[in-house]
């Protein structure tokens, strides 16, 4: 049947008549007629195009015919009906409802029953621009959403073209179109297989509607860890956000976008995948690198531009198959058979879709193509045509080679993946193979991605890594952060050791009971409770102790105990011997080497540990992960000579510099003590025996002291006593610090300083921390904390001297009772007595202040001692403000001094930094106020050898005092000649011969030169010298001064004061 008479159909005016006429025509048609009705379809196309009112019935009838044809022949009719879809889309906006109804019915029928690989042929029609009304745009958005939901894989390959069109429709003036386009955008974005940006997709889409959210979303995207292949779908979804980011006026946002583009470009192997980026972002990057005012930002944009351009010009990893070539190969395979043009073109579209998805299964091709090829080819010939056609096309598709086994051990995983933060690429298309029972040492330079890789594995973010149902993987770490998940609202650090282990969600899932947890914890050295040991001492750790109060060594034992109970297949250990004394280090080594059926990945800076434990080395270099058999020394000797350079204590990567401390009043020599503890004892509440007894230490600007001792010996306790965080036992001795001395204390578990500010950059964090002069993160010290009794004492009237004028106009000194309001932070030194005075504002008059001597304030009660310490600390902190203004540029330089480059210091949020980088932030934050004394509790944790070498050089060059708690013997030996050894609850001082000789010379020099010292209250006290009789002239001068003072109502010199001045007063 070559032609069809549609005259009656086009003249019908009711739906019932149209349906009847369509049925009559369909009854006469067979499947073979589909390739013979081209003339009929062409005439119907012309009818639909006639927009006159008189042709309305004809338009409705023509669209009804198309719908009936599809309903009868289904997939076989697609080749002739799909080309007419644009006409139906135009008809959706027809003013006459019967026409728009039939158009919608046909479009919905065609799309809802479309062949899965027909998407590639249909989508260009839905994305084309139409000049008709909003109804067409509404229909387009609806149909795109339907396709995305039904065929996600095929839609994902078209998403590069979909995103720009839907983005435009989301700004349509019609609410219906806007709403439908937004829903379609969400459905299309959900087809993206990249799990890394899954959580960010809703925010990226929202930025299309609310551009003011671009800055925050760019920051969030910059912190995403990418571990999956970067494909066109992920890039296309990010493209609108990045384009808007480049349009932002803020330089930092432009810079972040440029860095993201640069690094994502590096992760794309196939240049075809980056096509959505090139025409949109390349011109913007070019403009930015030429026009942005900030030279550093221009440099970043230049790098991004070069990388994007380079990637776009790379040779493809597989040849893109062009339509003309596929059509020619079909004609060749058909061996001269005459093919129907529309059918052949549609079949080529199906083939291109399957090739794009690398689907080369012959059965799949036969199923998809047979309904169309059988219209013009004999059934017996179809199978051969499909087979030969596939063979020709498959040669142009790149298929990954199969990976081969390298040994006989059980293989746990074999995956290929990429790893990156939004602004830093760490690994690109690298392979990870793990075997059961092997212990892998993970090595690489600082910030190469060692910890990030292990966290990505633990969080199931590595593409191709077996799920937890197949492999039990445990990340062993000592940090205890977050809240308990039992509904109690407690922090994890507040849980007891037993509850922390027994209530772990992962362990409960594997059936671990509280009894099992107790047994395992007791086996590794924990005590049952806090009952004293037979010798009267307290146990170092027990099951009832809060996890947050454990030392680092015991925390590591808790973490390893959880791994034991989980019976993990893979252990991921990040610095497992940090915080541990030699005895516990041996325990960890013995435990790991005993695990013959458990695989371990270990990051450590200890060569001896890696040599004794590792069977293999995983080396990160040039964005790739390479595996070598053997321990660290063997691999370094035979494969990677540079490997040991990671473990040499040299500053080869960068230099670190500590800020120069300011001058201290009354301190003319570096050997003069500015902090000291004398005969101090300390007992924890409820403990039967003192933790420390008779501890005496002295700290000066020349101090380089290492505090060593076993875990739980009290090293951190002693430091907290020295800094005032803890108060010693009453009557045990004296703790004193020069009132102007600034002290930086970096605690053992350093991350707690910044864990609440991870959405700030390091630069922003330091500026926030010191914006009011004093340190907001400063620990509240027990020795300065005001008690309710202190607050009551502050309300008592204070007798002060007030200058007044009597009735004769003469100046007199009167005494008044006033109530303290606040210190103004004014402080001065009296010229004659050299005693310090403080300016105080009194209650009742905000403008009324007087100067009161330190001695008088101290004599008024202990509350004034605490208030004076607060005031001295504020004055000391403010002393740095004039020297170091709190600006972005100055803070950036300060961060650079501790080894944190501008990329991470100013342009990366702290949540995206590595462990080593976070420690540098903590160090920089603690040292912003140019301290005179730096106290470092386990500073070597999370720092690689480059960083340790740089820190050692910085300590040696530092002009202030250093006190270090560390188990790293190599580091301590290099920088600390003086040793404070805590053992048996007391302190033994040791030092090298050279240091002792130098210290003795300095002490002798001081003894000879000293004529004053600062007492415990900060007063400068003159050293008594041999008294000499006063001469007559001197006594006459003294008597005159006494008479003048008495006349003015001022206190006179006493005999004691005269003797203190060095005179013998004659009676």
Coordinates of C-alpha atoms in Angstrom, one line a residue, residues 157-626:
X157 CA 25.5 10.8 27.5
X158 CA 23.3 13.7 26.3
X159 CA 23.5 15.7 29.4
X160 CA 26.2 18.0 28.0
X161 CA 23.5 19.4 25.7
X162 CA 20.6 19.1 28.1
X163 CA 21.9 21.3 30.9
X164 CA 22.2 24.6 29.0
X165 CA 18.7 24.2 27.6
X166 CA 17.0 23.4 30.9
X167 CA 19.0 26.1 32.6
X168 CA 17.4 28.6 30.2
X169 CA 13.9 27.1 30.7
X170 CA 14.3 27.4 34.5
X171 CA 14.2 31.2 34.0
X172 CA 11.1 31.1 31.9
X173 CA 8.5 33.7 32.9
X174 CA 5.7 31.1 33.1
X175 CA 5.7 29.4 36.5
X176 CA 4.5 26.1 35.0
X177 CA 7.5 26.0 32.6
X178 CA 9.9 27.0 35.4
X179 CA 8.6 24.4 37.7
X180 CA 8.7 21.6 35.1
X181 CA 12.2 22.5 33.9
X182 CA 13.5 22.5 37.5
X183 CA 12.0 19.0 38.0
X184 CA 13.5 17.8 34.7
X185 CA 16.9 19.3 35.7
X186 CA 16.8 17.3 39.0
X187 CA 15.9 14.1 37.2
X188 CA 18.6 14.6 34.5
X189 CA 21.2 15.5 37.1
X190 CA 20.3 12.3 39.0
X191 CA 21.5 10.3 36.0
X192 CA 25.1 11.4 36.8
X193 CA 26.9 8.3 38.2
X194 CA 29.5 10.4 40.0
X195 CA 28.8 9.8 43.7
X196 CA 31.3 12.5 44.7
X197 CA 29.1 15.4 43.6
X198 CA 25.8 13.7 44.4
X199 CA 25.3 15.6 47.7
X200 CA 26.2 18.9 46.0
X201 CA 23.9 18.5 43.0
X202 CA 20.8 20.1 44.6
X203 CA 22.8 23.1 45.6
X204 CA 24.4 23.4 42.1
X205 CA 20.9 23.4 40.6
X206 CA 19.6 25.9 43.2
X207 CA 22.4 28.3 42.1
X208 CA 20.8 28.5 38.7
X209 CA 17.8 30.1 40.3
X210 CA 19.6 31.9 43.2
X211 CA 22.9 33.2 41.9
X212 CA 23.7 34.6 45.4
X213 CA 24.5 31.1 46.6
X214 CA 27.2 30.6 44.0
X215 CA 30.1 31.7 46.3
X216 CA 29.2 29.2 49.1
X217 CA 28.6 26.4 46.7
X218 CA 31.9 27.0 44.9
X219 CA 33.6 26.8 48.3
X220 CA 31.8 23.5 49.1
X221 CA 32.7 22.1 45.7
X222 CA 36.3 23.0 46.3
X223 CA 36.4 20.7 49.3
X224 CA 34.8 17.7 47.6
X225 CA 37.1 14.6 47.4
X226 CA 36.8 13.2 43.8
X227 CA 37.6 9.5 43.6
X228 CA 35.6 8.5 40.5
X229 CA 36.3 9.1 36.9
X230 CA 35.4 12.6 35.8
X231 CA 33.0 12.1 32.9
X232 CA 31.1 14.6 30.7
X233 CA 28.0 14.3 32.8
X234 CA 29.7 15.5 36.0
X235 CA 31.5 18.3 34.2
X236 CA 28.3 19.4 32.5
X237 CA 26.4 19.6 35.8
X238 CA 29.2 21.7 37.3
X239 CA 29.6 23.9 34.3
X240 CA 26.7 26.4 35.0
X241 CA 28.0 26.9 38.5
X242 CA 31.6 27.4 37.4
X243 CA 30.5 29.8 34.7
X244 CA 28.5 31.9 37.2
X245 CA 31.5 31.7 39.6
X246 CA 33.7 33.3 36.9
X247 CA 31.1 36.1 36.6
X248 CA 31.3 36.8 40.3
X249 CA 33.0 40.1 41.2
X250 CA 34.9 38.5 44.1
X251 CA 38.5 37.6 43.2
X252 CA 38.6 34.7 45.6
X253 CA 35.7 33.0 43.9
X254 CA 37.2 33.4 40.5
X255 CA 40.4 31.9 41.8
X256 CA 38.6 28.9 43.3
X257 CA 36.8 28.3 40.1
X258 CA 40.0 28.5 38.1
X259 CA 41.7 26.0 40.4
X260 CA 38.8 23.6 40.2
X261 CA 38.8 23.8 36.4
X262 CA 42.5 23.2 36.3
X263 CA 42.4 20.2 38.5
X264 CA 39.3 18.6 37.0
X265 CA 40.9 19.0 33.6
X266 CA 43.8 17.0 34.8
X267 CA 41.5 14.2 35.8
X268 CA 39.9 13.8 32.4
X269 CA 41.7 11.4 30.1
X270 CA 39.4 11.7 27.1
X271 CA 39.2 15.2 25.5
X272 CA 35.6 14.5 24.4
X273 CA 34.6 14.4 28.0
X274 CA 35.7 18.0 28.5
X275 CA 33.8 19.4 25.6
X276 CA 31.2 21.2 27.8
X277 CA 33.9 23.1 29.5
X278 CA 35.9 24.4 26.6
X279 CA 33.5 26.8 24.7
X280 CA 32.1 28.2 27.9
X281 CA 35.0 28.5 30.3
X282 CA 38.0 29.0 28.1
X283 CA 37.0 32.5 27.0
X284 CA 36.2 33.5 30.6
X285 CA 39.6 32.1 31.8
X286 CA 41.3 34.0 29.1
X287 CA 39.6 37.3 30.1
X288 CA 40.3 36.7 33.8
X289 CA 44.0 36.0 33.3
X290 CA 44.3 39.3 31.4
X291 CA 42.0 41.5 33.4
X292 CA 41.8 40.5 37.1
X293 CA 43.7 43.0 39.3
X294 CA 45.2 40.5 41.7
X295 CA 48.4 39.1 40.1
X296 CA 48.3 35.9 42.1
X297 CA 44.7 35.2 40.9
X298 CA 45.8 36.0 37.3
X299 CA 48.5 33.4 37.6
X300 CA 46.1 30.8 38.8
X301 CA 43.7 31.6 35.9
X302 CA 46.6 31.4 33.5
X303 CA 47.4 27.9 34.7
X304 CA 43.8 26.8 34.5
X305 CA 43.5 28.2 30.9
X306 CA 46.7 26.4 29.8
X307 CA 45.5 23.1 31.4
X308 CA 42.0 23.3 29.9
X309 CA 43.4 24.1 26.5
X310 CA 46.0 21.3 26.7
X311 CA 43.4 18.7 27.7
X312 CA 41.0 19.8 25.0
X313 CA 43.8 19.2 22.4
X314 CA 44.9 15.8 23.7
X315 CA 44.7 12.8 21.5
X316 CA 41.5 10.8 22.2
X317 CA 41.8 7.5 23.9
X318 CA 39.3 6.1 21.5
X319 CA 38.2 7.4 18.1
X320 CA 34.8 9.2 18.0
X321 CA 32.8 7.5 15.4
X322 CA 31.1 9.8 13.0
X323 CA 27.6 9.3 11.7
X324 CA 28.6 9.2 8.0
X325 CA 31.2 6.5 8.7
X326 CA 28.7 4.3 10.6
X327 CA 26.1 4.8 7.8
X328 CA 28.7 3.8 5.2
X329 CA 29.6 0.7 7.1
X330 CA 25.9 -0.3 7.3
X331 CA 25.6 0.0 3.5
X332 CA 28.7 -2.1 3.1
X333 CA 27.4 -4.7 5.5
X334 CA 24.1 -4.8 3.7
X335 CA 26.0 -5.9 0.6
X336 CA 24.3 -3.6 -1.9
X337 CA 20.7 -4.1 -0.6
X338 CA 18.6 -1.0 -1.0
X339 CA 17.9 0.5 2.5
X340 CA 15.0 2.8 3.3
X341 CA 16.6 6.2 4.0
X342 CA 14.7 7.1 7.2
X343 CA 15.0 3.6 8.6
X344 CA 18.7 3.4 7.8
X345 CA 19.3 6.8 9.5
X346 CA 17.4 5.7 12.6
X347 CA 19.3 2.5 12.8
X348 CA 22.5 4.4 12.6
X349 CA 21.3 6.5 15.5
X350 CA 20.7 3.4 17.6
X351 CA 24.2 2.0 16.7
X352 CA 25.8 5.3 17.7
X353 CA 24.1 5.2 21.0
X354 CA 25.3 1.7 21.7
X355 CA 28.9 2.6 20.6
X356 CA 28.8 5.7 22.8
X357 CA 28.1 3.4 25.8
X358 CA 30.6 0.8 24.6
X359 CA 27.9 -1.8 24.3
X360 CA 29.4 -4.4 21.9
X361 CA 27.3 -7.4 22.7
X362 CA 26.1 -9.0 19.4
X363 CA 22.8 -10.2 20.9
X364 CA 22.0 -6.7 22.2
X365 CA 22.7 -5.1 18.8
X366 CA 20.5 -7.7 17.1
X367 CA 17.6 -7.0 19.5
X368 CA 17.8 -3.3 19.1
X369 CA 18.3 -3.2 15.3
X370 CA 16.1 -6.0 14.0
X371 CA 12.7 -4.2 14.3
X372 CA 14.0 -1.6 11.8
X373 CA 16.3 -3.5 9.5
X374 CA 13.6 -6.2 8.8
X375 CA 11.6 -3.5 7.1
X376 CA 14.0 -3.5 4.1
X377 CA 16.2 -6.6 4.6
X378 CA 15.2 -10.3 4.4
X379 CA 15.0 -11.9 7.8
X380 CA 17.7 -14.5 7.0
X381 CA 20.2 -11.8 6.1
X382 CA 19.7 -9.5 9.2
X383 CA 21.9 -11.5 11.6
X384 CA 24.8 -11.5 9.2
X385 CA 24.4 -7.8 8.5
X386 CA 24.3 -6.9 12.2
X387 CA 27.4 -9.1 12.9
X388 CA 29.6 -7.6 10.2
X389 CA 28.4 -4.1 10.9
X390 CA 29.3 -4.5 14.6
X391 CA 32.8 -5.9 13.8
X392 CA 33.6 -2.8 11.7
X393 CA 32.3 -0.3 14.3
X394 CA 33.9 -2.1 17.3
X395 CA 37.4 -1.4 16.0
X396 CA 36.9 2.3 16.7
X397 CA 35.9 1.8 20.4
X398 CA 38.6 1.7 23.1
X399 CA 38.2 -1.1 25.5
X400 CA 40.2 -1.4 28.7
X401 CA 42.6 -4.4 28.8
X402 CA 42.0 -7.1 31.3
X403 CA 44.2 -6.9 34.4
X404 CA 46.3 -9.8 35.2
X405 CA 47.0 -11.5 38.5
X406 CA 50.6 -11.1 39.7
X407 CA 50.7 -13.7 42.5
X408 CA 48.8 -16.5 44.1
X409 CA 47.6 -14.8 47.2
X410 CA 43.8 -14.1 47.6
X411 CA 43.0 -10.9 45.9
X412 CA 40.8 -8.5 48.0
X413 CA 40.5 -5.7 45.6
X414 CA 41.6 -4.6 42.1
X415 CA 40.2 -1.1 41.2
X416 CA 41.1 1.9 39.1
X417 CA 40.1 5.3 40.4
X418 CA 41.1 9.0 40.7
X419 CA 41.4 11.0 43.9
X420 CA 41.3 14.8 44.3
X421 CA 40.2 17.6 46.5
X422 CA 38.3 20.3 44.5
X423 CA 41.4 22.4 44.4
X424 CA 44.2 19.8 44.4
X425 CA 44.6 16.6 42.3
X426 CA 46.1 13.8 44.3
X427 CA 45.8 10.6 42.2
X428 CA 44.6 10.2 38.6
X429 CA 43.4 7.0 37.0
X430 CA 45.6 4.9 39.3
X431 CA 45.3 1.2 40.1
X432 CA 45.1 -0.3 43.6
X433 CA 45.5 -4.1 44.2
X434 CA 45.4 -5.6 47.7
X435 CA 46.1 -9.2 48.7
X436 CA 45.1 -10.9 51.9
X437 CA 47.7 -11.0 54.7
X438 CA 50.0 -8.4 53.1
X439 CA 51.1 -5.3 55.0
X440 CA 51.5 -2.3 52.7
X441 CA 53.5 0.8 53.8
X442 CA 51.9 3.8 52.1
X443 CA 54.6 6.4 51.3
X444 CA 54.6 9.7 49.6
X445 CA 55.6 13.3 50.1
X446 CA 53.6 15.5 52.5
X447 CA 50.1 16.4 51.1
X448 CA 50.4 13.7 48.4
X449 CA 47.1 12.2 49.6
X450 CA 48.1 9.3 52.0
X451 CA 45.5 10.0 54.6
X452 CA 42.9 11.2 52.1
X453 CA 43.2 7.8 50.2
X454 CA 42.7 5.8 53.4
X455 CA 39.7 7.9 54.4
X456 CA 38.2 7.5 50.9
X457 CA 38.6 3.7 51.2
X458 CA 37.0 3.7 54.7
X459 CA 34.0 5.9 53.5
X460 CA 33.4 3.7 50.5
X461 CA 34.3 6.5 48.1
X462 CA 36.9 4.6 46.0
X463 CA 35.4 3.5 42.7
X464 CA 35.5 -0.3 42.4
X465 CA 36.5 -1.0 46.0
X466 CA 34.5 -3.9 47.4
X467 CA 31.5 -2.9 49.6
X468 CA 31.4 -3.6 53.4
X469 CA 29.3 -6.6 52.8
X470 CA 32.3 -8.2 51.1
X471 CA 35.2 -6.7 53.0
X472 CA 35.3 -5.4 56.6
X473 CA 37.5 -2.3 56.5
X474 CA 38.4 -0.3 59.7
X475 CA 40.2 3.1 59.7
X476 CA 42.3 3.1 62.9
X477 CA 42.6 6.6 64.3
X478 CA 43.0 8.3 67.7
X479 CA 40.8 11.4 67.1
X480 CA 37.5 11.1 69.0
X481 CA 35.1 13.7 67.5
X482 CA 31.4 14.0 67.2
X483 CA 28.4 13.0 69.3
X484 CA 27.4 9.6 70.5
X485 CA 24.6 8.0 68.4
X486 CA 22.7 6.6 71.3
X487 CA 20.4 9.6 71.7
X488 CA 22.1 10.8 74.9
X489 CA 23.5 13.9 73.4
X490 CA 26.9 13.2 74.8
X491 CA 30.1 13.8 73.0
X492 CA 32.0 10.7 72.0
X493 CA 34.9 12.0 74.1
X494 CA 32.7 11.9 77.2
X495 CA 31.9 8.2 76.9
X496 CA 33.7 5.7 79.0
X497 CA 36.2 3.4 77.3
X498 CA 33.9 0.5 77.6
X499 CA 30.8 2.3 76.3
X500 CA 32.9 3.9 73.4
X501 CA 33.9 0.4 72.2
X502 CA 30.8 -1.6 73.0
X503 CA 28.4 0.9 71.5
X504 CA 30.2 1.4 68.2
X505 CA 27.6 1.0 65.5
X506 CA 29.8 -1.1 63.2
X507 CA 30.7 -3.5 66.0
X508 CA 27.1 -3.9 67.1
X509 CA 26.2 -4.8 63.5
X510 CA 28.7 -7.7 63.6
X511 CA 27.4 -9.0 66.9
X512 CA 30.0 -7.7 69.4
X513 CA 28.7 -7.6 72.9
X514 CA 29.7 -5.6 76.0
X515 CA 31.3 -8.7 77.5
X516 CA 33.4 -9.3 74.5
X517 CA 34.5 -5.7 74.5
X518 CA 35.4 -5.8 78.2
X519 CA 37.5 -9.0 77.7
X520 CA 39.4 -7.6 74.8
X521 CA 40.1 -4.2 76.5
X522 CA 41.4 -6.0 79.6
X523 CA 43.7 -8.1 77.5
X524 CA 45.5 -5.1 76.0
X525 CA 46.2 -3.5 79.4
X526 CA 43.1 -1.6 80.6
X527 CA 42.2 -1.9 84.3
X528 CA 38.6 -2.8 85.3
X529 CA 38.1 0.4 87.2
X530 CA 39.9 3.2 88.9
X531 CA 40.9 1.2 92.0
X532 CA 44.4 2.1 93.1
X533 CA 47.2 -0.3 92.3
X534 CA 48.9 -2.3 95.1
X535 CA 51.7 0.3 95.3
X536 CA 49.1 3.0 95.8
X537 CA 49.4 4.5 92.3
X538 CA 46.4 5.0 90.0
X539 CA 46.1 2.8 86.9
X540 CA 47.1 4.6 83.7
X541 CA 43.8 3.8 82.1
X542 CA 40.6 1.9 83.1
X543 CA 37.3 1.0 81.5
X544 CA 35.4 3.7 83.3
X545 CA 37.7 6.6 82.2
X546 CA 36.4 9.0 79.6
X547 CA 37.9 8.4 76.2
X548 CA 38.7 12.1 75.8
X549 CA 40.9 12.0 78.9
X550 CA 43.1 9.2 77.7
X551 CA 46.6 9.9 76.5
X552 CA 47.4 9.3 72.8
X553 CA 49.0 5.9 73.5
X554 CA 45.9 4.6 75.2
X555 CA 43.6 6.0 72.5
X556 CA 45.6 4.0 69.9
X557 CA 45.0 0.9 72.0
X558 CA 41.3 1.6 72.0
X559 CA 41.3 2.1 68.2
X560 CA 43.2 -1.2 67.7
X561 CA 40.9 -3.0 70.1
X562 CA 37.9 -2.0 68.0
X563 CA 39.6 -3.4 64.9
X564 CA 40.3 -6.6 66.7
X565 CA 36.7 -7.0 67.7
X566 CA 35.5 -6.2 64.2
X567 CA 37.7 -8.9 62.8
X568 CA 38.5 -6.6 59.9
X569 CA 39.8 -7.8 56.6
X570 CA 41.6 -4.6 56.0
X571 CA 43.2 -2.2 58.6
X572 CA 43.9 1.4 57.6
X573 CA 46.4 2.8 60.1
X574 CA 47.5 6.4 60.0
X575 CA 50.6 6.9 62.2
X576 CA 49.8 4.0 64.5
X577 CA 52.9 4.6 66.7
X578 CA 52.3 8.3 67.4
X579 CA 52.0 9.1 71.1
X580 CA 53.5 5.7 72.0
X581 CA 56.5 5.0 74.1
X582 CA 58.9 2.3 73.0
X583 CA 57.2 -0.4 74.9
X584 CA 53.8 0.3 73.2
X585 CA 55.5 0.7 69.8
X586 CA 56.8 -2.9 70.1
X587 CA 53.3 -4.1 71.1
X588 CA 51.8 -2.5 67.9
X589 CA 54.5 -4.0 65.7
X590 CA 54.1 -7.5 67.2
X591 CA 50.3 -7.3 66.8
X592 CA 50.4 -6.2 63.2
X593 CA 53.0 -8.8 62.2
X594 CA 50.8 -11.5 63.9
X595 CA 47.9 -10.8 61.6
X596 CA 48.5 -13.4 58.8
X597 CA 44.9 -13.2 57.4
X598 CA 44.4 -9.4 57.7
X599 CA 45.7 -6.9 55.2
X600 CA 47.1 -3.6 56.5
X601 CA 47.8 -0.2 54.9
X602 CA 50.1 1.8 57.1
X603 CA 51.2 5.4 57.0
X604 CA 54.1 6.2 59.3
X605 CA 57.1 8.4 59.6
X606 CA 59.0 5.8 61.5
X607 CA 61.5 3.9 59.3
X608 CA 62.0 1.2 61.8
X609 CA 58.3 0.5 62.1
X610 CA 57.8 0.2 58.3
X611 CA 60.9 -2.0 58.0
X612 CA 59.7 -4.4 60.6
X613 CA 56.1 -4.5 59.6
X614 CA 55.7 -4.0 55.8
X615 CA 55.7 -6.7 53.1
X616 CA 55.1 -4.3 50.3
X617 CA 55.4 -0.5 49.7
X618 CA 52.7 1.6 48.0
X619 CA 54.4 4.7 46.6
X620 CA 52.5 7.8 45.5
X621 CA 54.4 9.7 42.8
X622 CA 53.2 11.8 39.8
X623 CA 49.5 11.2 40.6
X624 CA 50.0 7.4 40.4
X625 CA 50.1 4.6 43.0
X626 CA 52.9 2.1 42.4

